[in-house]
Tab-separated table of C-alpha atoms in Angstrom:
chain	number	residue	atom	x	y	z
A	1	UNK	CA	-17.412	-12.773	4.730
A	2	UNK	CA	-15.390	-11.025	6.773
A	3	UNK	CA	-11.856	-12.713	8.150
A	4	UNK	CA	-10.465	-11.332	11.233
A	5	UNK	CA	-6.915	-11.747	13.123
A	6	UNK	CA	-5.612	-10.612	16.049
A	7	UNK	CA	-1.926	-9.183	15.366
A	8	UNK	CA	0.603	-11.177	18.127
A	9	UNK	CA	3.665	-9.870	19.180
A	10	UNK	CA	6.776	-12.056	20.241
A	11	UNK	CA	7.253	-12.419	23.586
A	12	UNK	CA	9.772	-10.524	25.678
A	13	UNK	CA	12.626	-12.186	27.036
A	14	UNK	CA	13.455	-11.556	30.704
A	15	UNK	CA	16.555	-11.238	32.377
A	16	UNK	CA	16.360	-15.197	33.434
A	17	UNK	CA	15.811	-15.788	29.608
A	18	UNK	CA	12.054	-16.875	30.300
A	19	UNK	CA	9.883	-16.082	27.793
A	20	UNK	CA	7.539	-13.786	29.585
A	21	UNK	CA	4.116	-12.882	27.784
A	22	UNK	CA	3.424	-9.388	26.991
A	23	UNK	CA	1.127	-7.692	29.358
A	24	UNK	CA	-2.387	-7.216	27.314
A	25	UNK	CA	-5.812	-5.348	27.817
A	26	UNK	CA	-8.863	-5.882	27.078
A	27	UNK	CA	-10.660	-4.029	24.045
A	28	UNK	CA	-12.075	-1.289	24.848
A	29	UNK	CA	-10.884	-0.888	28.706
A	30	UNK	CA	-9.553	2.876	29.840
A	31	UNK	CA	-6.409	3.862	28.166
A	32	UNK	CA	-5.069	7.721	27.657
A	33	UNK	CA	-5.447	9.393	24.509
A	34	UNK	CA	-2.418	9.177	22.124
A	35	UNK	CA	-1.318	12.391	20.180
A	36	UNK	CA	-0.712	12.044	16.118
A	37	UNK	CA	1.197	14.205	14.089
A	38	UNK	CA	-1.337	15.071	11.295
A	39	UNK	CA	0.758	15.405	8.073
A	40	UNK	CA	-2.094	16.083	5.091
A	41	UNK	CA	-1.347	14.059	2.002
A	42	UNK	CA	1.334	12.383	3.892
A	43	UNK	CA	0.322	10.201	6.555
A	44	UNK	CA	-0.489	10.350	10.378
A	45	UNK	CA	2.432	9.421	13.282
A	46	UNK	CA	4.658	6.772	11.916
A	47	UNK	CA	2.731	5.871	9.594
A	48	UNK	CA	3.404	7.684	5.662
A	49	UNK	CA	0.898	6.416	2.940
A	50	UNK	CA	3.047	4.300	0.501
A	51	UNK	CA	4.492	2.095	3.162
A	52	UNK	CA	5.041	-1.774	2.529
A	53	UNK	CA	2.673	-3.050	5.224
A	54	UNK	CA	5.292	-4.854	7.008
A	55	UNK	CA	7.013	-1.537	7.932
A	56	UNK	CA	3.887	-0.450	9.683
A	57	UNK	CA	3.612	-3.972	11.400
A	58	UNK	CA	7.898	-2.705	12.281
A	59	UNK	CA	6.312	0.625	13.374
A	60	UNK	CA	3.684	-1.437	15.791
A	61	UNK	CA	6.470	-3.647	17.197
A	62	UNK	CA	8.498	-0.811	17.953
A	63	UNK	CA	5.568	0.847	19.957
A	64	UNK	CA	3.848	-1.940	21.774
A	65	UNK	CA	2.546	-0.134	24.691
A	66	UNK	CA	0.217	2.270	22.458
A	67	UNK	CA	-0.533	-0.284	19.318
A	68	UNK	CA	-1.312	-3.364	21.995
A	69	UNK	CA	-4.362	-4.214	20.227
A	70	UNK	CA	-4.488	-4.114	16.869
A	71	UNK	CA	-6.620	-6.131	14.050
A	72	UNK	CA	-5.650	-7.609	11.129
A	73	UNK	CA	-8.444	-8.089	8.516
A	74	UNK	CA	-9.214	-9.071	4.644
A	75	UNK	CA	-12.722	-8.451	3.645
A	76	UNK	CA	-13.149	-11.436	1.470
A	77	UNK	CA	-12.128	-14.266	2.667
A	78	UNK	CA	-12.923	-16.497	-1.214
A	79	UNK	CA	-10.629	-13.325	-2.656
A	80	UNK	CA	-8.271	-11.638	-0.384
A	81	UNK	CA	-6.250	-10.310	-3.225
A	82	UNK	CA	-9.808	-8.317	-4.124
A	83	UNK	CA	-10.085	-5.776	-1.307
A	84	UNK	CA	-8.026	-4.031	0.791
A	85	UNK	CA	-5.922	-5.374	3.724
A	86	UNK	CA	-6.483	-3.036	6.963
A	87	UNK	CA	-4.767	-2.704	10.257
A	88	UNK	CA	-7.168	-1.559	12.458
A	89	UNK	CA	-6.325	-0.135	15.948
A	90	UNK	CA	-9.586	-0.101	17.961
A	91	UNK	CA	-8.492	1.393	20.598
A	92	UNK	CA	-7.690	5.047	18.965
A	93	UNK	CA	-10.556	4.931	16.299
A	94	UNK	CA	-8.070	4.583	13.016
A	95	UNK	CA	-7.282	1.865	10.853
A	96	UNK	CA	-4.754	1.569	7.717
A	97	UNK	CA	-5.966	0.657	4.327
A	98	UNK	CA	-3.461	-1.352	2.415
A	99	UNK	CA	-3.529	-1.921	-1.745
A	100	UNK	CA	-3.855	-6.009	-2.161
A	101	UNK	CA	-2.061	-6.257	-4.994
A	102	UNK	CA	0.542	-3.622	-4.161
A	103	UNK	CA	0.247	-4.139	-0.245
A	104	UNK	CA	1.018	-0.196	0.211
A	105	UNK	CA	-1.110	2.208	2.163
A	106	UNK	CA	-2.867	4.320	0.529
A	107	UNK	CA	-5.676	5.899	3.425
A	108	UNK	CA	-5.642	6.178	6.630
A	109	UNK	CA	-9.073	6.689	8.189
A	110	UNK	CA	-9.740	8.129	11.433
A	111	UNK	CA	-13.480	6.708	12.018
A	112	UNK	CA	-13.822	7.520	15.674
A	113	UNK	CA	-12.280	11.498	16.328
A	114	UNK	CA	-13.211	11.409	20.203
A	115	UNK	CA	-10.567	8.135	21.020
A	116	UNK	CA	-7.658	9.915	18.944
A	117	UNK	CA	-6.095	13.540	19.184
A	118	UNK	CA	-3.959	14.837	15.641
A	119	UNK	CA	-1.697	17.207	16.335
A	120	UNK	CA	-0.988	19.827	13.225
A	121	UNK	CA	1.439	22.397	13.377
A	122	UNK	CA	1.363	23.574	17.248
A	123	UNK	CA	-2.771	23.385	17.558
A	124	UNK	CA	-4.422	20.285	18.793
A	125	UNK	CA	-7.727	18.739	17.230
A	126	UNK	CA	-9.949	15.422	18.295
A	127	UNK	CA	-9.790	13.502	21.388
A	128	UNK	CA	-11.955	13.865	24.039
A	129	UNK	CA	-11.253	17.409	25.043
A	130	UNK	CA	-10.829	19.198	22.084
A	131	UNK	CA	-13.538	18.464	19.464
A	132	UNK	CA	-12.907	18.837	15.834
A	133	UNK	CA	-15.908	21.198	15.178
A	134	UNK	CA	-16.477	22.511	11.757
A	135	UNK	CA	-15.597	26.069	12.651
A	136	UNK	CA	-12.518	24.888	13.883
A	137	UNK	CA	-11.611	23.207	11.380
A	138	UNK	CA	-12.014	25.772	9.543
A	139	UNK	CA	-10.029	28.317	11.435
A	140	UNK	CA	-7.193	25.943	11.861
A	141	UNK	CA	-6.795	24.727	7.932
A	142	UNK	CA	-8.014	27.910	6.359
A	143	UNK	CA	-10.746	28.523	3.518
A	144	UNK	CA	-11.042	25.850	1.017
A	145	UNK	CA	-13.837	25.547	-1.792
A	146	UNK	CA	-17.398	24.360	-0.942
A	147	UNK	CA	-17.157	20.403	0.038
A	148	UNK	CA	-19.633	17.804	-1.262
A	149	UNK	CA	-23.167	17.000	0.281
A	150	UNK	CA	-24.155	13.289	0.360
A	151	UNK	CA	-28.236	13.837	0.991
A	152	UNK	CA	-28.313	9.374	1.584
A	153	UNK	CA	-26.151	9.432	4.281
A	154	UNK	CA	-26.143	12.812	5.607
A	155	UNK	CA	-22.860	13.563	5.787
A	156	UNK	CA	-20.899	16.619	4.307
A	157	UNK	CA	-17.284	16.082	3.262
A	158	UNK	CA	-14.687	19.475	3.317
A	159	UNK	CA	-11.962	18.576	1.452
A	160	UNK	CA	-8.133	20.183	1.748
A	161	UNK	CA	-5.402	18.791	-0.512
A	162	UNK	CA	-4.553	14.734	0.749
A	163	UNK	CA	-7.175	15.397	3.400
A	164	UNK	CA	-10.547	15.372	4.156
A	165	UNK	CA	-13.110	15.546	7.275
A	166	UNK	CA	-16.815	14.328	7.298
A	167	UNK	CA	-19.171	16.248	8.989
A	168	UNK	CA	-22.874	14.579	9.869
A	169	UNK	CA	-25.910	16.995	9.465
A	170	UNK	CA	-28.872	16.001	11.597
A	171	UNK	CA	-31.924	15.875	9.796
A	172	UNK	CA	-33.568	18.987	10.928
A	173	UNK	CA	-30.771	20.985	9.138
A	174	UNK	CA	-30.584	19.013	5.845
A	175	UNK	CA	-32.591	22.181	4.110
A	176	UNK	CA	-29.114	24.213	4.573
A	177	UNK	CA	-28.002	21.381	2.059
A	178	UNK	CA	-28.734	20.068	-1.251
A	179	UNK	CA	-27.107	17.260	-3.537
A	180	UNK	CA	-23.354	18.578	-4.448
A	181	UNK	CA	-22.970	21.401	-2.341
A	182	UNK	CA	-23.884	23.790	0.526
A	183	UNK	CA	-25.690	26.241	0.112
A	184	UNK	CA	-24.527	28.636	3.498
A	185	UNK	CA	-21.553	30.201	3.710
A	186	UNK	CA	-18.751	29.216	5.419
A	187	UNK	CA	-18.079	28.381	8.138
A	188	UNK	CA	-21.508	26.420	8.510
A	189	UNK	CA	-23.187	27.130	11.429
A	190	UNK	CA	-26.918	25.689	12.093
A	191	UNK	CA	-29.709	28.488	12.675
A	192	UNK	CA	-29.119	27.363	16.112
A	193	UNK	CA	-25.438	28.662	16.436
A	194	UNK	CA	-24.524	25.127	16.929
A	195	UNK	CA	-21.826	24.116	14.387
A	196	UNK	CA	-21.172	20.041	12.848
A	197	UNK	CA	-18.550	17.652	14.523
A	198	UNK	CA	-16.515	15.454	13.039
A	199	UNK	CA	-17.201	12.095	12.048
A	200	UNK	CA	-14.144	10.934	10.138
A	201	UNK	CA	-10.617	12.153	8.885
A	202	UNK	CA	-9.416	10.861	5.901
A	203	UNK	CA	-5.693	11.233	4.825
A	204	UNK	CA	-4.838	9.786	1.369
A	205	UNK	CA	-2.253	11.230	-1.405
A	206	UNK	CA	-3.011	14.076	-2.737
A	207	UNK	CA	-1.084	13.962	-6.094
A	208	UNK	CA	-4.006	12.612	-8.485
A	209	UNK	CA	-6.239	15.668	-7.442
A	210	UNK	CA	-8.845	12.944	-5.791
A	211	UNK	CA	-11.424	14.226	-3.548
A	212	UNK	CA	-11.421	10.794	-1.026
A	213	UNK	CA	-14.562	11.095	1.632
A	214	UNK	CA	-17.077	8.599	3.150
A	215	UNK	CA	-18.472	5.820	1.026
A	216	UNK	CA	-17.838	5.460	-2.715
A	217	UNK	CA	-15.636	8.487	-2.186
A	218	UNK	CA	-13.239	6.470	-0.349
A	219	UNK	CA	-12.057	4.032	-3.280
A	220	UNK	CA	-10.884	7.096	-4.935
A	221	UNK	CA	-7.883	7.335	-2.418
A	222	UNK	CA	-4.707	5.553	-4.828
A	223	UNK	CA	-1.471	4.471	-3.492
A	224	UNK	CA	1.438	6.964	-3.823
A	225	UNK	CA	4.092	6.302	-6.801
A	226	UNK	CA	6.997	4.640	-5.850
A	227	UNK	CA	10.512	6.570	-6.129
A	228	UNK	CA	12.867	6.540	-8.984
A	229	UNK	CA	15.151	3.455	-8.598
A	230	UNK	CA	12.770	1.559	-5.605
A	231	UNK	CA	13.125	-2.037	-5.818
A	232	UNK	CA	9.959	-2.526	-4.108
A	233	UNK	CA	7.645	-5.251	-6.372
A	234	UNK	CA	10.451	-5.278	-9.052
A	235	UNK	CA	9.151	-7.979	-11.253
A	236	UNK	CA	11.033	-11.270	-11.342
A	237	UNK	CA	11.305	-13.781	-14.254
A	238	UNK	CA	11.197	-17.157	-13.091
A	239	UNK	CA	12.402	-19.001	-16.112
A	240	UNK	CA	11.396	-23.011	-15.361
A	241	UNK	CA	14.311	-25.003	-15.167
A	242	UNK	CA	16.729	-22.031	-15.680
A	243	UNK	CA	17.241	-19.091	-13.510
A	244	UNK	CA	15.632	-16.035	-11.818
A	245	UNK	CA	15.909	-12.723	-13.228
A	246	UNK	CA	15.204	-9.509	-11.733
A	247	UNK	CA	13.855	-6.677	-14.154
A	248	UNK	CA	15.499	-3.511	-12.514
A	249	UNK	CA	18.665	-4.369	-10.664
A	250	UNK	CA	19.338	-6.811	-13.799
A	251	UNK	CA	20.769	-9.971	-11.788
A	252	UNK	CA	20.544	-13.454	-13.146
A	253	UNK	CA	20.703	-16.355	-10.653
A	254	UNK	CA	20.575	-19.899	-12.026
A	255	UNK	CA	19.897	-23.063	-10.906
A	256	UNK	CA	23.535	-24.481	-9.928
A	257	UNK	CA	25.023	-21.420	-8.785
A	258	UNK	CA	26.736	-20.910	-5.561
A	259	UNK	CA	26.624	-19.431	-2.679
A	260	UNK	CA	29.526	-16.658	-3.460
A	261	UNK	CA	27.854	-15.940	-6.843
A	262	UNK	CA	24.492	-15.384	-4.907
A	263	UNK	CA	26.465	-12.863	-2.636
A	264	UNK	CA	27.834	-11.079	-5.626
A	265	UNK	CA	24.137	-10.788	-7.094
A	266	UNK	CA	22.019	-10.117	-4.367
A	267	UNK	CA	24.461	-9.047	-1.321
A	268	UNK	CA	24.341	-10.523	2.254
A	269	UNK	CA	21.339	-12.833	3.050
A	270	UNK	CA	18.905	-11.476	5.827
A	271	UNK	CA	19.400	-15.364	7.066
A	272	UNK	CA	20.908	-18.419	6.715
A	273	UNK	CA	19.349	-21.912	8.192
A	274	UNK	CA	19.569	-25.482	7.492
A	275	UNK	CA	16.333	-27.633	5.901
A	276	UNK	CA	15.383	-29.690	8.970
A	277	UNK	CA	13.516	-31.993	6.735
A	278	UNK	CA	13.833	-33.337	3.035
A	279	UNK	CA	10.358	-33.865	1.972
A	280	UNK	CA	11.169	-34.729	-1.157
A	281	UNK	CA	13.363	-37.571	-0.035
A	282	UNK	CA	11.281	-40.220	-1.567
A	283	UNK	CA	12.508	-38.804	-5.064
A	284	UNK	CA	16.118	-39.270	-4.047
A	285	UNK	CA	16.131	-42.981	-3.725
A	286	UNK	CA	18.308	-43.515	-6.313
A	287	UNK	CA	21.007	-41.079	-4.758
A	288	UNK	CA	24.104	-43.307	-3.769
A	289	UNK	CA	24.923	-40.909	-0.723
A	290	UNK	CA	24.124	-42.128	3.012
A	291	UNK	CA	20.459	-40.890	3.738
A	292	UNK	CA	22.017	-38.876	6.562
A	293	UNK	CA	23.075	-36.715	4.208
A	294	UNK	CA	20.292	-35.709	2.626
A	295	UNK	CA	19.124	-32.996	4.980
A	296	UNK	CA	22.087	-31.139	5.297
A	297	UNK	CA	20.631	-28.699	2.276
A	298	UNK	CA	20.601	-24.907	3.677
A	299	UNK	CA	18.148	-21.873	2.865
A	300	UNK	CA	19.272	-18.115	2.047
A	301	UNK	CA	16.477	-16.065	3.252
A	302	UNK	CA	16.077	-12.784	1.281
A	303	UNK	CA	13.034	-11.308	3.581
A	304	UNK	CA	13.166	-8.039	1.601
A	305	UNK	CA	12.523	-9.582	-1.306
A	306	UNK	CA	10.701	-11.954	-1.078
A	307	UNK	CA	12.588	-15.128	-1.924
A	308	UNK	CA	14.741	-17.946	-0.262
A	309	UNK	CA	17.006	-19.938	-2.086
A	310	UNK	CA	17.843	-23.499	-1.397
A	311	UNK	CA	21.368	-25.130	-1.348
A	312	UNK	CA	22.762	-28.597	-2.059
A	313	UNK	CA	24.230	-29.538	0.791
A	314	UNK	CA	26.990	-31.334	-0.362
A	315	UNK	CA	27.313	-29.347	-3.669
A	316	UNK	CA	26.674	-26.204	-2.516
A	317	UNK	CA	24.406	-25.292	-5.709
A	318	UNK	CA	21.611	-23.591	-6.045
A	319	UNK	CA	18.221	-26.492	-6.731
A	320	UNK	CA	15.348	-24.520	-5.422
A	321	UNK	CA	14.014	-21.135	-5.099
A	322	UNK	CA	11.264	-20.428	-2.878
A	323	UNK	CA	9.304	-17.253	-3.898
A	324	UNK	CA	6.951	-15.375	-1.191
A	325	UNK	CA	3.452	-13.719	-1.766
A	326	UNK	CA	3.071	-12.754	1.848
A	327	UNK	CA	-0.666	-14.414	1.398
A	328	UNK	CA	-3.305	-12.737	3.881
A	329	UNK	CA	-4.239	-15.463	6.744
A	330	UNK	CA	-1.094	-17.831	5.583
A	331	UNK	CA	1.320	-18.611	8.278
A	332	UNK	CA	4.184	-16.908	6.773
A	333	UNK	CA	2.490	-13.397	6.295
A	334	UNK	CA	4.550	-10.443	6.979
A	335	UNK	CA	7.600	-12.290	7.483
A	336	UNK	CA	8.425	-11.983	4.114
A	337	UNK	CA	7.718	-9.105	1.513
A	338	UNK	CA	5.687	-9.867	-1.286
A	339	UNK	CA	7.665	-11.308	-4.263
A	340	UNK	CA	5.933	-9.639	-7.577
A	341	UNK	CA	7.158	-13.182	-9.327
A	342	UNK	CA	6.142	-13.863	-13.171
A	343	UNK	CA	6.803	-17.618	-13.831
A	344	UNK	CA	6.595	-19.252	-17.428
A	345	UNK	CA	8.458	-21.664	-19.206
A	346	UNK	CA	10.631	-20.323	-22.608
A	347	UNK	CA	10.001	-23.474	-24.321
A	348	UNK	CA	7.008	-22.027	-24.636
A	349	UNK	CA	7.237	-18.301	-24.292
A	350	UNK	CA	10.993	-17.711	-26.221
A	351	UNK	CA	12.888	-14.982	-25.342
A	352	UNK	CA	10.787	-12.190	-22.828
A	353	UNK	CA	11.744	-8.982	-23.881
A	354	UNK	CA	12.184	-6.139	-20.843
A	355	UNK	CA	8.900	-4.490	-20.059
A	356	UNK	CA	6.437	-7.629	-21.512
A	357	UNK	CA	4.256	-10.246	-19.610
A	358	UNK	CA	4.414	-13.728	-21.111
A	359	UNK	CA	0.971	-15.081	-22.341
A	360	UNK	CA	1.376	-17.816	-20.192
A	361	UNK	CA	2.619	-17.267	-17.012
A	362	UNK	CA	2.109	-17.449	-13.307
A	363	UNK	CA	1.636	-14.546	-11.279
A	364	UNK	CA	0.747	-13.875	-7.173
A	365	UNK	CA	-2.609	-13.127	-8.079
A	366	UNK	CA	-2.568	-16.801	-10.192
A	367	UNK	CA	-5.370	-18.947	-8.579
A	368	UNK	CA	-4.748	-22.452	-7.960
A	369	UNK	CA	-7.200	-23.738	-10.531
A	370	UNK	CA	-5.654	-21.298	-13.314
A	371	UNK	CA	-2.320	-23.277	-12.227
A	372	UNK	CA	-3.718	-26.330	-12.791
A	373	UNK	CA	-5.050	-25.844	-16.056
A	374	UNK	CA	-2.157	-23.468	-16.794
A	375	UNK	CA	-0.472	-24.416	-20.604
A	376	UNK	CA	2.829	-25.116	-18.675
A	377	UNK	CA	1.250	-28.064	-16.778
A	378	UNK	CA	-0.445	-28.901	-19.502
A	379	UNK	CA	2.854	-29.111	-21.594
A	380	UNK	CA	4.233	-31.178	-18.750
A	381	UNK	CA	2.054	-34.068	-18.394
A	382	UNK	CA	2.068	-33.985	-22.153
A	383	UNK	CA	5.415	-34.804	-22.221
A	384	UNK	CA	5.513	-36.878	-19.511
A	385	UNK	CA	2.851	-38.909	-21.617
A	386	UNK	CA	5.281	-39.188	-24.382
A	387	UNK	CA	7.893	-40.646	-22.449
A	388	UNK	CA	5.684	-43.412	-20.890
C-alpha cells in the first residue's frame, strides 16, 4: 500500500509579523519549464546523489517558487524501512530515490522528459521544445556501446557512465530488436526515418560499473560511498544505564555529565529549550523538591546527529538521551537526521570491541515486537521478578 504526503513549508512572516500562507497551485496547472544542470553520475540541479535527504528537503525550502509541490512517499506503509523513500516533484516529471536504511540518494529519475529541460554543457535537451530524440542524444553524448533491449516492455535503454536514457520502440519496429541488444547501427533510426524519444533519464553513480535502466534495472542504482572522515550514520553505542559512545569521533557522554562537558564532546548545540512537561512525574513522588520544580529540566538538540540530551534542572546532569530515526510518516521526520544508534546492555554483552555489533542489541531498523521480546527486557522483568 502506498503512503503518500504532501511536503508543507513554514509559513512566511510578513512585515506586520502575520503569518501569511504561502501562495500554492494546483497540480498540474500551467507553470514554465525549469532548466537542470545535467551532471552524469553526479546528480541533476541541486540535487548530488549521496545527499542526506534532509539537505534536499534544505534545497526545496530554499527554492519554493519552483519545488511548490512536491510529494513525499514510502511504498510500504507495514515496512517503510523496506523500500525506498522518494521526493517526487510532479510538476517537472522527476522524483528522488532515497536508500531507507541509509536515507541517501542514490537515483534520480526523470519519468516525464517533456515537463523538464537538462541542460549539459552549453546544449539544451527535454522540455517541450527541444525533444530528447535518440539521434540527439547521440550527437550530444557521443558513441557509447550497444544498450540493452527489454522485448516485455518495449523499451531500449543507452547507457553512458552514471547515466542512462530509455527509449520506447513501437511495436511495428520491434524486428530492428531482439532480447539484449540492437541489431541496427547507431544511431537508430526506424525504416521510416523517424528516430525514438525519450521516455526516462536515469542518473545514478557510476562508480560500481552498474548499468541502472527501467524496471529491475533500476534497483541496480547504489548509493555513493561516503568520504573519508564523514560523520554521517557514525554508529553510536548506547550502553543502558551508562553512557553514549560514538564510534568515529570517539566521545563518551555519560549519564550525569554536564552541560560544559557536553560542549567539550560534541561542540555547540543546534538548540536549547526547556521540557514543558514532566511526563514521568508520577515516578518522582518521592522527590522532596516543590512539584514546581520538576519541569524546569532542559533539552540539547543535536539535529545533525540525531540526538537530544536531557538535563536535570536543578542538577544540571545529564538523565536522558533521546535518539532520532527520522521515521517516514512520524511527526518529527526530517527535523532530525537519522541517529544510526546500537543499544544493548554490557551486563549482558561485556566489553564491545570497535568495529562489532552486540548479539543483542537494538537498532533503527529494530521492530517493536523484536523490542519486546528483546533479551534486555527480558533480563529486566527478570530481575524485577527477583526483587518482588
Amino acid at each position: 500500500m502506498q503512503q503518500l504526503q504532501h511536503h508543507q513549508r513554514s509559513p512566511m512572516s510578513t512585515a506586520a509579523g502575520a503569518a501569511a500562507p504561502p501562495r500554492r497551485r494546483c497540480e498540474g496547472t500551467a507553470m514554465g519549464a525549469i532548466t537542470l544542470d545535467l551532471r552524469p553520475g553526479l546528480g541533476i540541479g541541486p540535487f548530488t546523489l549521496g545527499m542526506p535527504i534532509c539537505e534536499a528537503f534544505a534545497q526545496i525550502e530554499h527554492q519554493p517558487n519552483i519545488y511548490d509541490v512536491v510529494h513525499v512517499k514510502y511504498l510500504d506503509e507495514q515496512e517503510p524501512l523496506k523500500l525506498d523513500i522518494v521526493i517526487s516533484f510532479p510538476d517537472h516529471g522527476f522524483h528522488l530515490r532515497f536508500d531507507p536504511w541509509s536515507q541517501r540518494l542514490r537515483l534520480i529519475e526523470v519519468y516525464d522528459v517533456k515537463r523538464l529541460q537538462m541542460r549539459y554543457a552549453t546544449s539544451l535537451i527535454g522540455g517541450p521544445s527541444t525533444p530528447a530524440t535518440f539521434v540527439g542524444v547521440y550527437a550530444l553524448f557521443g558513441p557509447t556501446f550497444p544498450g540493452i533491449y527489454d522485448k516485455d516492455r518495449g523499451i531500449y535503454t543507452l547507457f553512458y557512465p552514471g547515466l542512462s536514457f530509455a527509449f520506447p520502440i513501437p511495436r511495428q519496429y520491434t524486428n530492428c530488436c531482439h532480447d539484449g541488444e540492437v541489431s541496427a547501427e547507431l544511431p537508430l533510426e526506424f525504416p521510416d526515418g523517424t528516430t525514438p524519444v525519450t521516455c526516462r533519464v536515469s542518473v545514478y553513480d557510476s562508480s560500481s560499473d552498474s548499468k541502472v535502466g527501467v524496471g529491475s534495472l533500476m534497483d541496480k542504482a547504489s548509493v555513493p560511498p561516503l568520504p573519508a572522515g564523514s560523520l554521517y550514520m557514525e554508529e553510536v553505542h548506547a550502553k543502558l544505564g551508562e553512557e553514549l559512545w560514538f564510534t568515529i569521533g570517539g566521545q563518551h557522554i555519560p549519564f550525569g555529565a554536564s552541560p560544559q562537558d557536553v560542549w567539550t564532546e560534541l561542540g555547540r548545540p543546534c538548540g536549547i529549550h526547556q521540557k514543558q512537561v514532566d511526563q514521568m512525574v508520577i515516578h518522582s513522588a518521592s522527590d522532596p523538591r516543590p512539584r514546581t520544580t520538576l519541569c524546569g529540566d532542559y533539552f540539547y538538540n543535536y539535529f545533525s546527529r540525531g540526538l537530544d540530551i536531557l538535563f536535570d534542572g536543578q542538577t544540571h546532569k545529564i538523565k536522558k538521551f533521546v535518539l532520532h530515526t527520522n521515521f517516514p510518516g512520524h511527526s518529527d521526520f526530517n527535523s532530525y537526521m537519522k541517529c544510526n544508534f546500537v543499544i544493548y546492555d554490557v551486563d549482558i554483552e561485556g566489553t564491545i570491541r570497535p568495529g562489532s555489533t552486540p548479539k543483542c542489541c537494538i537498532t533503527p531498523s529494530t521492530k517493536w515486537e523484536q523490542v519486546k521480546s528483546s533479551c534486555m527486557i527480558r533480563r529486566k522483568r527478570h530481575t524485577q521478578c527477583i526483587k518482588e
